[in-house]
Coordinates of C-alpha atoms and ligand atoms in Angstrom, one line a residue:
M1 CA 144.0 134.0 -8.0
K2 CA 147.3 135.3 -10.4
P3 CA 147.8 138.3 -9.3
R4 CA 146.9 141.6 -11.0
Q5 CA 150.6 143.9 -13.7
T6 CA 147.6 146.4 -14.7
R7 CA 147.9 150.4 -13.5
E8 CA 146.0 152.0 -11.4
I9 CA 143.3 155.0 -12.1
R10 CA 140.8 156.7 -9.9
I11 CA 136.9 156.5 -10.0
G12 CA 135.7 159.2 -7.5
N13 CA 136.6 157.6 -4.8
V14 CA 136.8 154.4 -6.4
K15 CA 140.3 153.1 -7.4
I16 CA 140.8 150.1 -9.3
G17 CA 144.0 148.2 -10.6
G18 CA 146.6 147.4 -9.5
S19 CA 146.1 146.0 -6.6
N20 CA 142.4 147.9 -6.0
P21 CA 139.7 145.5 -5.1
I22 CA 137.8 144.2 -7.8
A23 CA 135.0 147.3 -7.7
V24 CA 131.4 145.9 -9.1
Q25 CA 129.3 148.1 -11.8
S26 CA 126.1 148.6 -12.8
M27 CA 123.9 150.3 -15.3
T28 CA 119.9 151.9 -14.5
A29 CA 118.0 150.4 -16.7
T30 CA 114.6 153.0 -16.6
R31 CA 114.9 156.4 -19.1
T32 CA 117.4 159.1 -17.8
I33 CA 114.6 161.7 -18.8
D34 CA 111.9 160.0 -16.6
I35 CA 114.2 161.2 -13.3
A36 CA 112.4 159.6 -10.6
A37 CA 112.7 156.2 -11.8
T38 CA 116.8 156.6 -12.9
I39 CA 117.0 158.1 -9.2
R40 CA 115.1 154.4 -8.2
Q41 CA 117.7 153.0 -9.8
V42 CA 120.6 154.1 -8.1
E43 CA 119.4 154.9 -4.4
L44 CA 118.9 150.1 -5.4
L45 CA 122.3 149.9 -6.3
E46 CA 123.8 151.6 -4.1
A47 CA 122.1 150.4 -1.0
A48 CA 123.3 147.0 -2.5
G49 CA 126.0 148.4 -2.3
A50 CA 127.6 149.6 -6.0
D51 CA 131.1 151.4 -6.1
V52 CA 130.2 152.4 -9.3
I53 CA 126.8 153.0 -11.1
R54 CA 126.4 154.1 -15.6
I55 CA 123.3 156.7 -17.0
A56 CA 123.1 156.6 -20.3
V57 CA 122.8 160.0 -21.8
D58 CA 121.9 160.9 -25.7
N59 CA 120.9 163.4 -26.1
P60 CA 120.6 167.1 -24.0
K61 CA 116.6 166.0 -21.9
D62 CA 118.5 163.3 -20.6
V63 CA 121.7 165.9 -19.6
T64 CA 118.7 167.9 -17.6
A65 CA 117.2 165.3 -16.0
L66 CA 121.4 163.9 -15.5
A67 CA 121.4 167.6 -13.8
E68 CA 119.0 166.6 -11.2
I69 CA 120.1 162.6 -10.3
R70 CA 123.6 164.7 -9.5
A71 CA 121.8 166.3 -7.6
D72 CA 119.3 163.9 -5.3
R73 CA 122.7 161.3 -5.4
P74 CA 125.1 163.8 -4.7
N75 CA 127.9 161.4 -2.8
A76 CA 127.0 157.8 -5.9
N77 CA 130.1 156.8 -8.9
L78 CA 128.7 158.1 -11.6
V79 CA 130.1 157.3 -15.1
I80 CA 128.2 158.1 -18.4
D81 CA 127.8 156.2 -21.3
L82 CA 128.2 157.9 -24.4
Q83 CA 127.3 156.0 -27.5
E84 CA 126.1 158.6 -31.1
N85 CA 125.9 161.3 -29.7
Y86 CA 130.2 162.0 -28.2
R87 CA 129.5 166.0 -28.5
L88 CA 126.9 166.0 -24.6
A89 CA 130.8 164.7 -22.6
E90 CA 131.8 168.1 -21.7
K91 CA 127.6 169.4 -21.0
V92 CA 127.5 165.7 -18.9
A93 CA 131.3 165.7 -17.4
P94 CA 130.6 167.9 -13.9
Y95 CA 128.3 165.2 -13.1
V96 CA 130.1 162.2 -12.8
Q97 CA 133.2 160.6 -12.2
K98 CA 134.5 158.2 -16.3
L99 CA 132.5 159.1 -19.1
R100 CA 132.2 155.6 -21.9
Y101 CA 132.0 155.5 -24.8
N102 CA 132.4 153.4 -28.2
P103 CA 134.3 153.4 -30.0
G104 CA 131.4 152.0 -32.7
H105 CA 129.9 154.7 -32.6
L106 CA 132.2 157.2 -32.8
Y107 CA 131.5 157.7 -36.8
H108 CA 128.0 158.3 -36.9
L109 CA 128.2 162.0 -35.8
E110 CA 130.2 164.5 -37.8
R111 CA 131.3 162.0 -40.5
E112 CA 133.8 163.8 -42.2
K113 CA 135.9 164.5 -38.9
P114 CA 139.0 162.1 -38.0
I115 CA 138.4 159.6 -35.2
H116 CA 141.7 160.6 -33.4
E117 CA 139.9 163.7 -33.3
K118 CA 137.1 162.5 -31.4
V119 CA 138.8 160.7 -28.8
R120 CA 140.8 163.9 -28.5
Y121 CA 138.2 166.5 -27.5
L122 CA 136.9 163.4 -25.2
V123 CA 140.7 163.0 -23.9
D124 CA 140.3 167.1 -23.3
V125 CA 137.4 166.9 -21.3
A126 CA 137.9 164.1 -18.8
R127 CA 141.4 165.8 -17.7
A128 CA 139.4 169.3 -17.5
H129 CA 136.9 167.5 -15.4
G130 CA 139.1 164.8 -13.2
C131 CA 137.2 162.6 -15.0
A132 CA 138.1 159.0 -16.5
M133 CA 137.8 156.9 -19.2
R134 CA 136.1 153.8 -20.7
I135 CA 137.1 152.4 -24.2
G136 CA 133.9 149.7 -24.4
V137 CA 134.0 148.0 -27.3
N138 CA 131.0 145.6 -27.8
A139 CA 130.0 142.7 -30.5
G140 CA 126.7 144.0 -31.0
S141 CA 128.7 147.4 -32.4
V142 CA 131.8 147.1 -33.7
D143 CA 134.0 150.0 -35.5
P144 CA 132.5 148.7 -39.2
D145 CA 135.8 149.3 -40.7
K146 CA 137.5 147.0 -38.7
V147 CA 134.7 144.2 -39.2
A148 CA 134.9 144.5 -42.5
K149 CA 138.9 143.7 -43.0
Y150 CA 138.5 140.3 -41.2
S151 CA 136.6 137.5 -41.8
H152 CA 132.6 136.9 -39.9
D153 CA 134.6 134.1 -38.7
D154 CA 136.3 135.9 -36.7
S155 CA 134.5 138.3 -35.0
I156 CA 137.4 138.5 -32.0
T157 CA 139.4 139.7 -33.8
P158 CA 138.2 143.3 -35.1
M159 CA 137.7 144.1 -31.4
I160 CA 141.0 143.7 -29.7
E161 CA 141.9 145.5 -32.8
S162 CA 139.8 148.2 -32.0
A163 CA 140.1 148.9 -28.5
M164 CA 144.2 148.1 -29.2
D165 CA 143.7 151.2 -31.7
H166 CA 141.5 153.9 -29.7
C167 CA 144.1 152.2 -26.5
A168 CA 147.1 153.8 -29.0
M169 CA 145.1 157.2 -29.4
L170 CA 144.9 157.8 -25.9
D171 CA 148.7 157.0 -24.8
D172 CA 149.4 159.6 -27.3
L173 CA 147.5 162.0 -25.5
G174 CA 149.3 161.3 -22.3
F175 CA 145.7 160.5 -21.3
D176 CA 146.3 157.1 -18.8
Q177 CA 143.4 156.6 -16.5
Y178 CA 141.4 154.8 -18.3
C179 CA 140.4 151.4 -18.6
V180 CA 139.4 148.9 -21.9
S181 CA 136.1 146.8 -22.0
I182 CA 135.8 144.0 -24.7
K183 CA 132.2 142.7 -24.3
D184 CA 130.0 139.5 -26.3
S185 CA 127.3 137.9 -25.3
D186 CA 128.6 134.4 -26.3
P187 CA 130.9 133.6 -22.7
N188 CA 133.4 131.8 -24.9
K189 CA 134.6 134.9 -26.9
V190 CA 134.8 137.7 -23.5
I191 CA 137.2 135.1 -22.4
D192 CA 139.1 134.2 -25.7
A193 CA 139.2 138.5 -26.7
N194 CA 140.1 139.7 -22.9
I195 CA 142.8 137.1 -22.1
R196 CA 144.1 138.3 -26.3
F197 CA 143.8 141.8 -25.3
A198 CA 145.0 141.6 -21.7
E199 CA 148.6 139.8 -23.4
A200 CA 149.0 141.7 -25.4
R201 CA 148.2 145.2 -22.7
P202 CA 148.6 143.1 -19.9
E203 CA 148.9 147.4 -17.4
V204 CA 145.2 148.1 -19.0
P205 CA 142.7 148.1 -16.4
L206 CA 140.1 145.5 -17.9
H207 CA 136.1 145.7 -17.2
L208 CA 134.7 142.5 -17.4
G209 CA 130.8 141.1 -18.6
V210 CA 129.5 139.1 -20.4
T211 CA 126.8 141.4 -22.2
E212 CA 122.9 140.9 -22.8
A213 CA 123.6 137.4 -20.6
G214 CA 120.0 137.0 -19.3
M215 CA 117.9 136.9 -17.6
P216 CA 118.5 134.6 -14.1
P217 CA 119.5 132.2 -13.6
D218 CA 120.8 131.4 -17.3
G219 CA 122.8 135.0 -17.0
I220 CA 124.1 134.2 -14.1
I221 CA 126.0 130.9 -15.3
K222 CA 127.4 132.5 -18.3
T223 CA 128.8 135.3 -16.7
R224 CA 130.1 133.6 -13.7
I225 CA 132.0 131.5 -16.7
A226 CA 133.4 134.3 -18.4
F227 CA 134.8 136.0 -14.5
E228 CA 135.9 132.2 -13.2
Q229 CA 138.0 131.8 -16.2
L230 CA 139.6 135.4 -16.4
I231 CA 139.8 136.5 -12.6
A232 CA 141.6 133.3 -11.3
R233 CA 143.9 134.3 -14.9
G234 CA 144.4 137.5 -12.7
I235 CA 142.7 139.2 -15.5
G236 CA 139.9 142.1 -14.3
D237 CA 139.8 145.7 -12.6
T238 CA 135.8 146.2 -12.1
I239 CA 132.6 143.6 -13.0
R240 CA 129.0 144.4 -14.9
V241 CA 126.5 141.6 -14.5
S242 CA 124.2 142.4 -17.1
L243 CA 121.4 140.7 -16.5
T244 CA 117.3 141.1 -16.8
L245 CA 115.0 142.6 -14.9
P246 CA 112.6 144.1 -12.8
F247 CA 113.5 147.2 -12.4
E248 CA 113.2 147.0 -8.4
R249 CA 115.3 144.2 -8.5
K250 CA 118.2 145.9 -10.6
G251 CA 120.7 145.5 -7.0
D252 CA 120.8 142.0 -7.8
E253 CA 123.6 142.3 -10.1
I254 CA 125.4 144.1 -8.1
T255 CA 124.9 140.6 -5.1
V256 CA 125.3 138.6 -7.5
G257 CA 128.8 139.7 -8.6
R258 CA 130.1 140.1 -5.5
Q259 CA 128.8 136.3 -4.8
I260 CA 130.4 135.3 -8.4
L261 CA 133.9 137.5 -6.5
D262 CA 133.7 136.3 -3.3
D263 CA 133.6 132.3 -5.5
I264 CA 136.5 133.1 -7.1
E265 CA 138.4 134.1 -4.1
Q266 CA 137.7 131.2 -2.1
G267 CA 138.9 129.0 -4.7
R268 CA 134.5 127.8 -4.9
F269 CA 134.2 127.4 -8.8
R270 CA 131.1 126.1 -10.2
S271 CA 130.8 127.0 -13.2
V272 CA 132.9 124.4 -16.4
P273 CA 136.1 126.2 -18.8
R274 CA 133.4 126.7 -21.2
F275 CA 130.4 127.3 -22.1
E276 CA 128.3 124.7 -23.8
H277 CA 126.4 125.8 -26.3
K278 CA 123.6 123.1 -26.0
G279 CA 120.1 123.9 -25.8
L280 CA 117.7 127.1 -26.7
N281 CA 120.3 129.8 -25.3
I282 CA 118.1 133.5 -24.9
I283 CA 120.2 135.9 -25.2
S284 CA 118.5 140.1 -24.2
C285 CA 119.5 142.7 -22.9
P286 CA 120.0 144.7 -19.4
S287 CA 117.7 147.5 -20.8
C288 CA 119.1 151.6 -20.0
S289 CA 118.2 154.9 -21.1
R290 CA 117.7 153.6 -25.0
V291 CA 114.7 151.1 -24.1
E292 CA 112.5 152.7 -26.8
N293 CA 109.6 150.5 -24.8
E294 CA 109.7 149.7 -21.1
A295 CA 107.6 146.4 -22.3
F296 CA 110.8 145.3 -22.9
I297 CA 111.6 143.5 -19.4
D298 CA 107.9 141.7 -20.0
L299 CA 108.7 140.9 -23.8
A300 CA 112.0 139.2 -22.6
H301 CA 110.7 137.4 -19.0
N302 CA 107.0 136.5 -21.9
V303 CA 110.1 135.2 -24.7
R304 CA 111.0 132.7 -22.0
E305 CA 108.4 131.5 -21.1
M306 CA 106.3 130.9 -24.6
T307 CA 110.0 129.1 -25.8
E308 CA 110.0 126.6 -23.1
Y309 CA 108.9 124.3 -24.4
A310 CA 111.5 123.8 -27.6
K311 CA 114.3 124.2 -25.1
Q312 CA 116.0 121.5 -25.9
H313 CA 116.5 122.6 -29.1
D314 CA 120.6 124.4 -30.1
I315 CA 119.1 127.6 -30.8
T316 CA 119.9 131.5 -30.3
I317 CA 116.8 133.3 -29.4
A318 CA 117.9 136.4 -29.1
V319 CA 115.9 139.6 -27.3
M320 CA 117.0 143.2 -28.0
G321 CA 115.5 146.7 -25.6
C322 CA 116.8 149.0 -28.4
R323 CA 118.9 150.4 -32.2
V324 CA 122.0 151.1 -30.5
N325 CA 122.7 146.9 -30.7
G326 CA 119.4 145.4 -31.1
P327 CA 120.3 145.3 -34.6
G328 CA 123.9 143.8 -34.9
E329 CA 123.3 141.8 -31.5
T330 CA 120.7 140.3 -33.4
D331 CA 122.7 139.1 -36.2
D332 CA 124.1 136.0 -34.9
A333 CA 121.0 134.9 -32.9
D334 CA 118.8 131.9 -35.2
L335 CA 115.6 134.2 -33.9
G336 CA 115.7 137.8 -33.2
M337 CA 113.7 140.5 -32.0
W338 CA 114.2 144.3 -31.5
C339 CA 112.0 146.9 -29.9
A340 CA 111.3 150.1 -31.6
P341 CA 108.1 152.6 -30.0
S342 CA 105.4 150.5 -30.9
F343 CA 106.5 147.9 -32.6
V344 CA 109.7 144.5 -32.2
N345 CA 112.0 143.4 -35.4
L346 CA 111.6 140.4 -35.7
K347 CA 115.1 138.9 -37.7
R348 CA 116.3 135.7 -38.9
G349 CA 119.7 135.3 -38.6
P350 CA 120.4 139.3 -40.6
E351 CA 117.3 138.4 -42.8
T352 CA 114.2 140.9 -41.6
I353 CA 111.2 138.9 -41.1
G354 CA 109.4 142.3 -40.9
Q355 CA 107.6 144.7 -38.1
F356 CA 104.5 142.9 -35.4
T357 CA 102.9 144.7 -32.8
Y358 CA 104.1 143.6 -28.8
D359 CA 100.4 141.8 -29.0
E360 CA 101.2 139.7 -31.6
I361 CA 105.2 139.3 -31.7
L362 CA 105.1 136.4 -29.5
G363 CA 102.2 134.3 -32.0
R364 CA 104.5 135.0 -35.1
L365 CA 108.0 134.0 -32.9
R366 CA 106.1 130.7 -32.4
T367 CA 105.1 130.7 -35.8
E368 CA 109.3 131.0 -36.9
L369 CA 110.3 128.6 -34.1
D370 CA 108.3 125.9 -34.8
K371 CA 109.7 126.3 -38.9
L372 CA 112.8 127.2 -37.6
I373 CA 112.8 123.2 -35.3
E374 CA 110.8 121.7 -38.0
E375 CA 113.7 122.4 -40.7
K376 CA 116.5 121.1 -38.3
R377 CA 114.4 118.2 -38.0
S378 CA 114.3 117.4 -41.6
V379 CA 118.0 118.4 -42.1
G380 CA 118.7 116.4 -39.3
A381 CA 120.1 118.3 -37.1
A382 CA 120.9 117.1 -33.2
V383 CA 117.8 117.9 -31.7
Ligands
SF4_401 S1 120.5 147.0 -26.4 FE1 119.1 149.0 -26.0 S2 118.2 149.4 -24.6 FE2 119.6 147.2 -24.1 S3 121.1 147.6 -22.5 FE3 121.4 148.2 -25.0 S4 121.5 150.1 -25.8 FE4 120.1 149.6 -23.8

């Protein structure tokens, strides 16, 4: 494995970057306001040996819940996942060791306020509380101004440029306790984006992950492909294996992550250098506090079961838990679903087909899938 050149940052009692071991992290899949369930997630992850644990916070109720979770789990290295509501940073920072923000969602609130002022606020809060930061770019929610600058075929450059811009903002503010992540559900894009970013900013620690990798074993295979290619090149200082799992199996993300690192360390490369988009590809998110309906996990598994008959067809189906990354991630899928509290949005590419109850959605998906297969057959596409 090529040595890493990144600078060292501290996340509570863990250091990443430089010659520190690659840290393995995960994120709680339950609603943060469901305090008992989220404490259980943290317990499972601590028991599995997680170095860092992320929890999503979107509103004042989540902040109150976080305080109770922290009181119950005093030793956990916690990170807060901030999306639209970045102003919660000062409320949550006293309870955590790191703040993750998504440049692609910073524009939602206070639209008249320049982005760099919002970033300055986040840096001031992080500094005041000794927190590290992560600039977390995700293919499902890239800064729309960046996306507009490039052709639809180039989804990687907008992500890299967004990350680079935010690195420059933090550098200008003299803050270096940050890392970056650039995630996509396509392992090949994760490899290409992180190699290009590391060439441009070799000193910035990287958090690696294939977002919405889906259910085991496919989700593990996709993740392993990206991690083997990047870590062998000395790229990657912390990892998250993002799997759609029943809540009680959350610790598997850590176990799988450690297994992949150990295999790479031992030179046991088990995957191919590039992800082959052959056959049915199911993308699903790991769920988090924003999940609109906890039936999402069962829905993802039922989709995989129901679509087994179509596994030889080169079709991508996305199943997402909410509107944060749901709409964006499903745009690129042949058929996409993202959850709402009492119904599921069904799309064909960027086109919305309709909203269906959790009881109706599988039947309707089957109908659309059969139509798609027939169309592919009729245009002589490879089946
Ligand atoms: S799509 Fe929504 S529910 Fe799923 S992990 Fe992302 S933010 Fe959480």
